PDB file of C-alpha atoms in Angstrom:
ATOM      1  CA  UNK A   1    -187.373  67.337  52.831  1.00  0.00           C
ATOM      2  CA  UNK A   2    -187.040  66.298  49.573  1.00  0.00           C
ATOM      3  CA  UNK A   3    -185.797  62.854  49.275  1.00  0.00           C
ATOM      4  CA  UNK A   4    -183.080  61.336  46.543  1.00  0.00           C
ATOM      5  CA  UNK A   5    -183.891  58.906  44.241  1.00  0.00           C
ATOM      6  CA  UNK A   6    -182.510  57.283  41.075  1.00  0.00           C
ATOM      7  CA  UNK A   7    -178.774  57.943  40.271  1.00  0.00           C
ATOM      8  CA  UNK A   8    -177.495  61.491  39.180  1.00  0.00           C
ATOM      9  CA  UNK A   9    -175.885  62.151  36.485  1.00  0.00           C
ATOM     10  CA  UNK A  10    -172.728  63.759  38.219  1.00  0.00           C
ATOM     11  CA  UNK A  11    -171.901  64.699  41.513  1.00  0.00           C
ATOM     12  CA  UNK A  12    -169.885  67.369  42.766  1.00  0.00           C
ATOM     13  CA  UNK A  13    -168.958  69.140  46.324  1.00  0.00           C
ATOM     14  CA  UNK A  14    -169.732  72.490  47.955  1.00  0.00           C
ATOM     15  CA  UNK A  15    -168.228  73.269  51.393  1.00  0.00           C
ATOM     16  CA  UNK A  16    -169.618  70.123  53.294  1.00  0.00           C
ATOM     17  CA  UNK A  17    -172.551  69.118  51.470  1.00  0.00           C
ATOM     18  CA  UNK A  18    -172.325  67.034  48.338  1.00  0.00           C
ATOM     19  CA  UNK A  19    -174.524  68.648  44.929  1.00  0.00           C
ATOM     20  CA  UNK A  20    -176.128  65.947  42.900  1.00  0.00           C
ATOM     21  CA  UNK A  21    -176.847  66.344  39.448  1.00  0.00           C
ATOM     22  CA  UNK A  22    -179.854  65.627  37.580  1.00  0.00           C
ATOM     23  CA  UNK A  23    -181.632  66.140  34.379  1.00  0.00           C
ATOM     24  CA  UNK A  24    -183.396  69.309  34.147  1.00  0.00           C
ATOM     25  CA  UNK A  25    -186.693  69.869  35.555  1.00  0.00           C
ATOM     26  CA  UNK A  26    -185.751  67.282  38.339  1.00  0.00           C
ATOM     27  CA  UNK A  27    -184.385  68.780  42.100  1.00  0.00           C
ATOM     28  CA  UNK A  28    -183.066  66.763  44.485  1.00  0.00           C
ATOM     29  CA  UNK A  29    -181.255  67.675  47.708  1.00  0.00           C
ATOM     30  CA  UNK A  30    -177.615  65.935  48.714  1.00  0.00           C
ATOM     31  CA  UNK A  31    -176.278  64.732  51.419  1.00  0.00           C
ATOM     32  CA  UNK A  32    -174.787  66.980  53.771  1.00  0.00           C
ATOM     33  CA  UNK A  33    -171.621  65.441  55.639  1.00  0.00           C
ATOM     34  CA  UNK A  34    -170.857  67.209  59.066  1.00  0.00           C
ATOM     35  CA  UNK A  35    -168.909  65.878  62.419  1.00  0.00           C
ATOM     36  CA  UNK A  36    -171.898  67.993  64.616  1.00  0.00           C
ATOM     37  CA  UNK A  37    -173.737  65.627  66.577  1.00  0.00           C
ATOM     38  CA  UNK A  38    -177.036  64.180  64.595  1.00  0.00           C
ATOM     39  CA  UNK A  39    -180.188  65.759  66.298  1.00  0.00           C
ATOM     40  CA  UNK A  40    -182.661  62.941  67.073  1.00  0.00           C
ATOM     41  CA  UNK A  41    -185.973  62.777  64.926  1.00  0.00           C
ATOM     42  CA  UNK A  42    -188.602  61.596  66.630  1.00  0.00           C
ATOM     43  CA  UNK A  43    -192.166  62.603  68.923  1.00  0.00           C
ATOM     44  CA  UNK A  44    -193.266  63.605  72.308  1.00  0.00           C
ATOM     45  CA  UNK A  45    -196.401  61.718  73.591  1.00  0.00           C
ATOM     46  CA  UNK A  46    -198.299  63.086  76.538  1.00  0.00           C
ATOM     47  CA  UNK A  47    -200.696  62.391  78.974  1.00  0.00           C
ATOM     48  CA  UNK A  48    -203.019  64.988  80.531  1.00  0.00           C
ATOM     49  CA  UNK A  49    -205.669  64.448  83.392  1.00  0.00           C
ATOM     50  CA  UNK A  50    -208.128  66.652  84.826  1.00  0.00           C
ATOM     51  CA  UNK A  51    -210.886  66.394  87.619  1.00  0.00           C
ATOM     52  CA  UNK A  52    -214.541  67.901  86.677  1.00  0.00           C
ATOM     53  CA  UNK A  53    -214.205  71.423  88.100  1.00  0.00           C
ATOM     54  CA  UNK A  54    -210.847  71.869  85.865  1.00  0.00           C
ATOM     55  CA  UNK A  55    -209.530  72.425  82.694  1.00  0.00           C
ATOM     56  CA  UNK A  56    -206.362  70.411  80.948  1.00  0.00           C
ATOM     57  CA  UNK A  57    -203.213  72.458  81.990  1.00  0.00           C
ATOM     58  CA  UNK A  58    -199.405  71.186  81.070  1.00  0.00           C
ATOM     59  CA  UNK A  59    -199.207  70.871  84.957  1.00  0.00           C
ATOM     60  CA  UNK A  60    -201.545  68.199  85.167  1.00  0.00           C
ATOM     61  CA  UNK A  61    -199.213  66.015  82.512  1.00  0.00           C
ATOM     62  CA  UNK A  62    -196.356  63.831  81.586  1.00  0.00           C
ATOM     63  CA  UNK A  63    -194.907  63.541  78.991  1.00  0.00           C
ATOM     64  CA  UNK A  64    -191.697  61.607  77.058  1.00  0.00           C
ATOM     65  CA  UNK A  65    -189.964  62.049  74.338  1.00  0.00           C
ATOM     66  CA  UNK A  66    -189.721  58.578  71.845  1.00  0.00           C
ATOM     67  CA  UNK A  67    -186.980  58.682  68.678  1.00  0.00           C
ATOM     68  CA  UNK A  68    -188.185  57.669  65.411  1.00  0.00           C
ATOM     69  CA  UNK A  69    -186.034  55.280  63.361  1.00  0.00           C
ATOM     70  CA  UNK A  70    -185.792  56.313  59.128  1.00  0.00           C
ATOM     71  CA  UNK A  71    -187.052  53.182  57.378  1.00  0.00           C
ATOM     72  CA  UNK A  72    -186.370  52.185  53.884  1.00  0.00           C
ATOM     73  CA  UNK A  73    -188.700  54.010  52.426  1.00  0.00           C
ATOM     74  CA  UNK A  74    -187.112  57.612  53.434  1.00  0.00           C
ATOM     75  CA  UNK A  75    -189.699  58.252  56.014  1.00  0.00           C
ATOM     76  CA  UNK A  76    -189.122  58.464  59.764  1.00  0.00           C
ATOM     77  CA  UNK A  77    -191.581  56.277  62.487  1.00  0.00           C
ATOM     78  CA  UNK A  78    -192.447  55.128  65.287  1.00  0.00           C
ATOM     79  CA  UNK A  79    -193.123  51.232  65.435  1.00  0.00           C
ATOM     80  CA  UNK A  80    -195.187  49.410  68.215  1.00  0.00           C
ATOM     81  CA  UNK A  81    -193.804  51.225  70.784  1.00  0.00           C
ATOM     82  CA  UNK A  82    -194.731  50.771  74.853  1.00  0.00           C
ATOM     83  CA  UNK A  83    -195.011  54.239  76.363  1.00  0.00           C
ATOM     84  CA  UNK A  84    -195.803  53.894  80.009  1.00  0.00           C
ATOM     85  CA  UNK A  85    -196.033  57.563  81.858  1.00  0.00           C
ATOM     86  CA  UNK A  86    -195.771  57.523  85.493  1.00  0.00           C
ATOM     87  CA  UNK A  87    -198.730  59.553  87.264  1.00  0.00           C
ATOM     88  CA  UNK A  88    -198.280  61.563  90.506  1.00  0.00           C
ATOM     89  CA  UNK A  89    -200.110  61.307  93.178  1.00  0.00           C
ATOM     90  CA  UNK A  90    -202.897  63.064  94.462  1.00  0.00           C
ATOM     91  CA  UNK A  91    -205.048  62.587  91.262  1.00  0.00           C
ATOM     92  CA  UNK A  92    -208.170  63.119  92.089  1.00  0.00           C
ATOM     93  CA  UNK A  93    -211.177  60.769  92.637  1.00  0.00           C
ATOM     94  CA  UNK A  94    -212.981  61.485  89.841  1.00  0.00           C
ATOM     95  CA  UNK A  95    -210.662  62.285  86.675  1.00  0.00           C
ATOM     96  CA  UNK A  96    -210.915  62.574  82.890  1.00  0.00           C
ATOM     97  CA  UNK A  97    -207.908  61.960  80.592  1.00  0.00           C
ATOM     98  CA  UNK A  98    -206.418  62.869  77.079  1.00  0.00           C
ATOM     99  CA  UNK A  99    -204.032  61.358  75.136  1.00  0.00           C
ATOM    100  CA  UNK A 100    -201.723  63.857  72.595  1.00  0.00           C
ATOM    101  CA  UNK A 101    -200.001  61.318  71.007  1.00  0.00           C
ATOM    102  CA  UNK A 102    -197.472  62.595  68.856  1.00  0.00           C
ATOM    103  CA  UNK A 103    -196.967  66.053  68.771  1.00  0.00           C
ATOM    104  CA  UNK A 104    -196.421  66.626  64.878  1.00  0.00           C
ATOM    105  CA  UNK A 105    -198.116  65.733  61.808  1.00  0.00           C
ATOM    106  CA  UNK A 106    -198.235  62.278  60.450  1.00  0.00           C
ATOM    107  CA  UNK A 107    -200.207  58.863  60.251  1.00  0.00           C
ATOM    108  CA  UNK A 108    -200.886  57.848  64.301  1.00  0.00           C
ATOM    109  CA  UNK A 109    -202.148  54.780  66.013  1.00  0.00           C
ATOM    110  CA  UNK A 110    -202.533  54.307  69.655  1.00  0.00           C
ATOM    111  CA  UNK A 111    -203.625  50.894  70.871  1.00  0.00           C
ATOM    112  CA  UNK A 112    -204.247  48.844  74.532  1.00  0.00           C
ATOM    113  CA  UNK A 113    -204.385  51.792  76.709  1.00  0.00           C
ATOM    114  CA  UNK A 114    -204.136  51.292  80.275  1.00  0.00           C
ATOM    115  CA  UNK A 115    -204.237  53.215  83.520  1.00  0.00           C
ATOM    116  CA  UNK A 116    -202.417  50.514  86.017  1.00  0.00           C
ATOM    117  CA  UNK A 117    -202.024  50.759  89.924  1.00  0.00           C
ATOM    118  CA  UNK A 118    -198.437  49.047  90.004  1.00  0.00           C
ATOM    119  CA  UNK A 119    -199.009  49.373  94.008  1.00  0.00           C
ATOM    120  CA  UNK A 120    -202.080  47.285  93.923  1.00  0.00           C
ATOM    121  CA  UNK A 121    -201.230  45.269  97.092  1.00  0.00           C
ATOM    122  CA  UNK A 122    -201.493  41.962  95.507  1.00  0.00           C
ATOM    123  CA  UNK A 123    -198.224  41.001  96.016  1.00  0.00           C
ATOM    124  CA  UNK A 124    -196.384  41.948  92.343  1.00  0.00           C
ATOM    125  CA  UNK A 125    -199.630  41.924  90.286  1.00  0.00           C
ATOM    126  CA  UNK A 126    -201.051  45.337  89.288  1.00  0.00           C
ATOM    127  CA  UNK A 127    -204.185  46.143  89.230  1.00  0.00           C
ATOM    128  CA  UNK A 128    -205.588  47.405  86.397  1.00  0.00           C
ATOM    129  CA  UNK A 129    -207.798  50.832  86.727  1.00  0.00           C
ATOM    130  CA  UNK A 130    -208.625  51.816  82.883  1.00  0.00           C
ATOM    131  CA  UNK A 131    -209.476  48.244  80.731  1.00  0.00           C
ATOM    132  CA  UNK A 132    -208.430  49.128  77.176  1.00  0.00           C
ATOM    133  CA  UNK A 133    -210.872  51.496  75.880  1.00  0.00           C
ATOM    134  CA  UNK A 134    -211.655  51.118  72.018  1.00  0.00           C
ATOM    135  CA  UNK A 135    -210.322  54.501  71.129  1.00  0.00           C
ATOM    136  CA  UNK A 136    -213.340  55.235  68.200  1.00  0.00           C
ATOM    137  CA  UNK A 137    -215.730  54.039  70.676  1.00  0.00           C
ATOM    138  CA  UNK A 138    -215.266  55.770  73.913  1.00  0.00           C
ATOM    139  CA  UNK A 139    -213.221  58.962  73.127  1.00  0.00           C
ATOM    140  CA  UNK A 140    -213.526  62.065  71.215  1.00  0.00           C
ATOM    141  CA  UNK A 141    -211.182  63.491  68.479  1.00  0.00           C
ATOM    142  CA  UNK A 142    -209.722  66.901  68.362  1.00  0.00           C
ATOM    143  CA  UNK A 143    -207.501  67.385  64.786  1.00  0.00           C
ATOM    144  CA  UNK A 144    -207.678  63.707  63.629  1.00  0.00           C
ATOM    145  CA  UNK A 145    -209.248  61.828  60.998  1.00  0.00           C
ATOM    146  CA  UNK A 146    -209.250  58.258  60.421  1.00  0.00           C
ATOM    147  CA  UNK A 147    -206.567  57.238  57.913  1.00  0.00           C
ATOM    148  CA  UNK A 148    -208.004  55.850  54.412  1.00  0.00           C
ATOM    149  CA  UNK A 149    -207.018  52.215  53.752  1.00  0.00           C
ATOM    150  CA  UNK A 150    -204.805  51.558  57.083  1.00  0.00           C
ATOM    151  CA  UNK A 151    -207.592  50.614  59.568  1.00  0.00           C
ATOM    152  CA  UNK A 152    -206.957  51.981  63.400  1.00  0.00           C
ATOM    153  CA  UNK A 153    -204.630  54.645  62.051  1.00  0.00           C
ATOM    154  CA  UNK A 154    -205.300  58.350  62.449  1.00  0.00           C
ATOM    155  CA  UNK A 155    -204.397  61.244  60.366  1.00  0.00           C
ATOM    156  CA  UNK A 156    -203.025  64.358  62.456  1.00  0.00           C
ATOM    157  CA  UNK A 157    -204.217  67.397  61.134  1.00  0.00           C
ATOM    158  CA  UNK A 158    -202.394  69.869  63.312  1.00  0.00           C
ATOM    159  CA  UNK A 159    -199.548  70.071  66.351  1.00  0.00           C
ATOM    160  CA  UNK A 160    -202.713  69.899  68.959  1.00  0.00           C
ATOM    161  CA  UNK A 161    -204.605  67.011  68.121  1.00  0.00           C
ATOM    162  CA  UNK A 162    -205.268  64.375  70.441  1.00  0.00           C
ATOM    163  CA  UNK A 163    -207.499  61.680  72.139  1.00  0.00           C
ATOM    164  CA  UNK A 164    -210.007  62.754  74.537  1.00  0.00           C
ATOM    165  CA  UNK A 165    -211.617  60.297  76.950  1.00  0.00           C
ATOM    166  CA  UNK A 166    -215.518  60.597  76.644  1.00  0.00           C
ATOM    167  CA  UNK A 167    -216.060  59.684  80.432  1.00  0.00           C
ATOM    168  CA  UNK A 168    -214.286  60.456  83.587  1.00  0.00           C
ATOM    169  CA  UNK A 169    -213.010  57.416  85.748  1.00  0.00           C
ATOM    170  CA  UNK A 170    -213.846  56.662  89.383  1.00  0.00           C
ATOM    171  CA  UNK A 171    -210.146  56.194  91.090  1.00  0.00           C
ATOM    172  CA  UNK A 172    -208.772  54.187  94.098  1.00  0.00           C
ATOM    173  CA  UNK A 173    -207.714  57.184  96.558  1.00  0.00           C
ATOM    174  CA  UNK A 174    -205.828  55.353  98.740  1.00  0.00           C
ATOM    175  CA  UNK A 175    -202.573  57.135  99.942  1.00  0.00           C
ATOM    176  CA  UNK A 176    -200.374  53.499  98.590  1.00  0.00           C
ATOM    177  CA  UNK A 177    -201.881  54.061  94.577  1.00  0.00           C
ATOM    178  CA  UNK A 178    -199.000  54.398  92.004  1.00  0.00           C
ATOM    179  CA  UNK A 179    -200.508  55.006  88.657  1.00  0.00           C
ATOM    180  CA  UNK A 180    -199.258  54.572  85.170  1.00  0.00           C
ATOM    181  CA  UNK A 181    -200.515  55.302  82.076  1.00  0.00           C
ATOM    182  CA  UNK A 182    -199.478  52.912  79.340  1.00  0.00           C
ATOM    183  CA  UNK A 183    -200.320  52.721  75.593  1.00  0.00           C
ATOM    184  CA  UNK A 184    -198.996  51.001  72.407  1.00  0.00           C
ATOM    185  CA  UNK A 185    -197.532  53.818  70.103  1.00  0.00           C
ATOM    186  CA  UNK A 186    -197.067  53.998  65.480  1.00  0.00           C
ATOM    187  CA  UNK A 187    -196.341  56.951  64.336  1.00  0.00           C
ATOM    188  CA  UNK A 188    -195.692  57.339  60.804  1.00  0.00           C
ATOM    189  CA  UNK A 189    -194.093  60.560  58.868  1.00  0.00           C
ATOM    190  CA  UNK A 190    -196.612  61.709  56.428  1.00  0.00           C
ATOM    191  CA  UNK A 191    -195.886  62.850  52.967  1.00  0.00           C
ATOM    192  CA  UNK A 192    -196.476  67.134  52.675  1.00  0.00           C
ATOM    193  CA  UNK A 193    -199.086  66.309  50.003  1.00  0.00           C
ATOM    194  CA  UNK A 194    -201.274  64.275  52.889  1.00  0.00           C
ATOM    195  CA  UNK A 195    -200.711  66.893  55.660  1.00  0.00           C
ATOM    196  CA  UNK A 196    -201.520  70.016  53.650  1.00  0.00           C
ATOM    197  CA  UNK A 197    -204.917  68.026  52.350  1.00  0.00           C
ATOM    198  CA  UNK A 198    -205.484  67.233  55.526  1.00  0.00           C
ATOM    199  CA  UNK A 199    -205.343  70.962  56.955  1.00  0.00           C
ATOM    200  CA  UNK A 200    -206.720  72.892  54.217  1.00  0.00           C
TER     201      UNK A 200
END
């Protein structure tokens, strides 16, 4: 996407999308003015968990999809955003988790994640399973590197990156345990020049 800036010299109109003009050497793309519904911009975040003797498979996952809002400076994100993922039952005693954020490029941060018991039998209070790992401290990295000059952010270097945890946790396997996985999301649209440095 090429993005417009500065005003054009002239405009003009072909079918339904409107042709701005510009001095030459300069390329800029109008907008286009349609009735069809607007297709939301935005990620899907997902959780996957695994016991030992397995291997991460889309059946052992949730996922949801969040819509990005276009900020002032012509890029799409994601801001401070509470994803909480309801788990299944049946878990496993003994599981390992990963965390694929966003599932296109860009700058990412997760923050505060949690693994909660929300049927905890302490009358409303949940009982917290996973305390807020520090994510460069106690997982692994597949496709990311750490973002210069923005501290806690990530660059994605793929579609498949993600968060992997470096341990597995030891879980409450009582038949009343309702888990949820919750995390503070950012997610950032990256310019083309910083995801094709980033990949090559």
């Amino acid at each position: 996407m090429i993005r417009v800036n500065g005003a054009p010299l002239a405009r003009t109109h072909c079918g339904d999308t409107e042709v701005l003009v510009y001095p030459p050497g300069e390329l800029r793309v109008g907008r286009k003015m349609t009735n069809q519904p607007r297709i939301p911009v935005g990620v899907f975040t997902q959780v996957y968990w695994r016991t030992p003797d397995q291997g991460f498979d889309e059946s052992r996952s949730v996922k949801t999809f969040i819509e990005a809002e276009l900020g002032r400076d012509g890029y799409y994100a994601v801001d401070s955003r509470p994803v909480r993922l309801a788990l299944p039952k049946g878990l496993g005693r003994t599981v390992v988790f990963r965390i694929d954020a966003v599932d296109v490029p860009g700058f990412v941060r997760v923050r505060k994640p949690l693994l909660v018991d929300q049927a905890s039998g302490n009358g409303d209070k949940s009982r917290v399973v996973l305390h807020r790992p520090i994510l460069d401290k106690h997982f692994s990295f597949n496709h990311l590197r750490p973002a210069v000059d923005h501290s806690g952010w990530w660059v994605t270097a793929s579609f498949d990156s993600w968060f992997l945890a470096n341990h597995a946790y030891e879980l409450p396997t009582d038949e009343s345990a309702n888990f949820e996985f919750e995390y503070l999301l950012d997610w950032r649209e990256a310019p083309d020049a910083t995801v094709l440095t980033v990949k090559r």
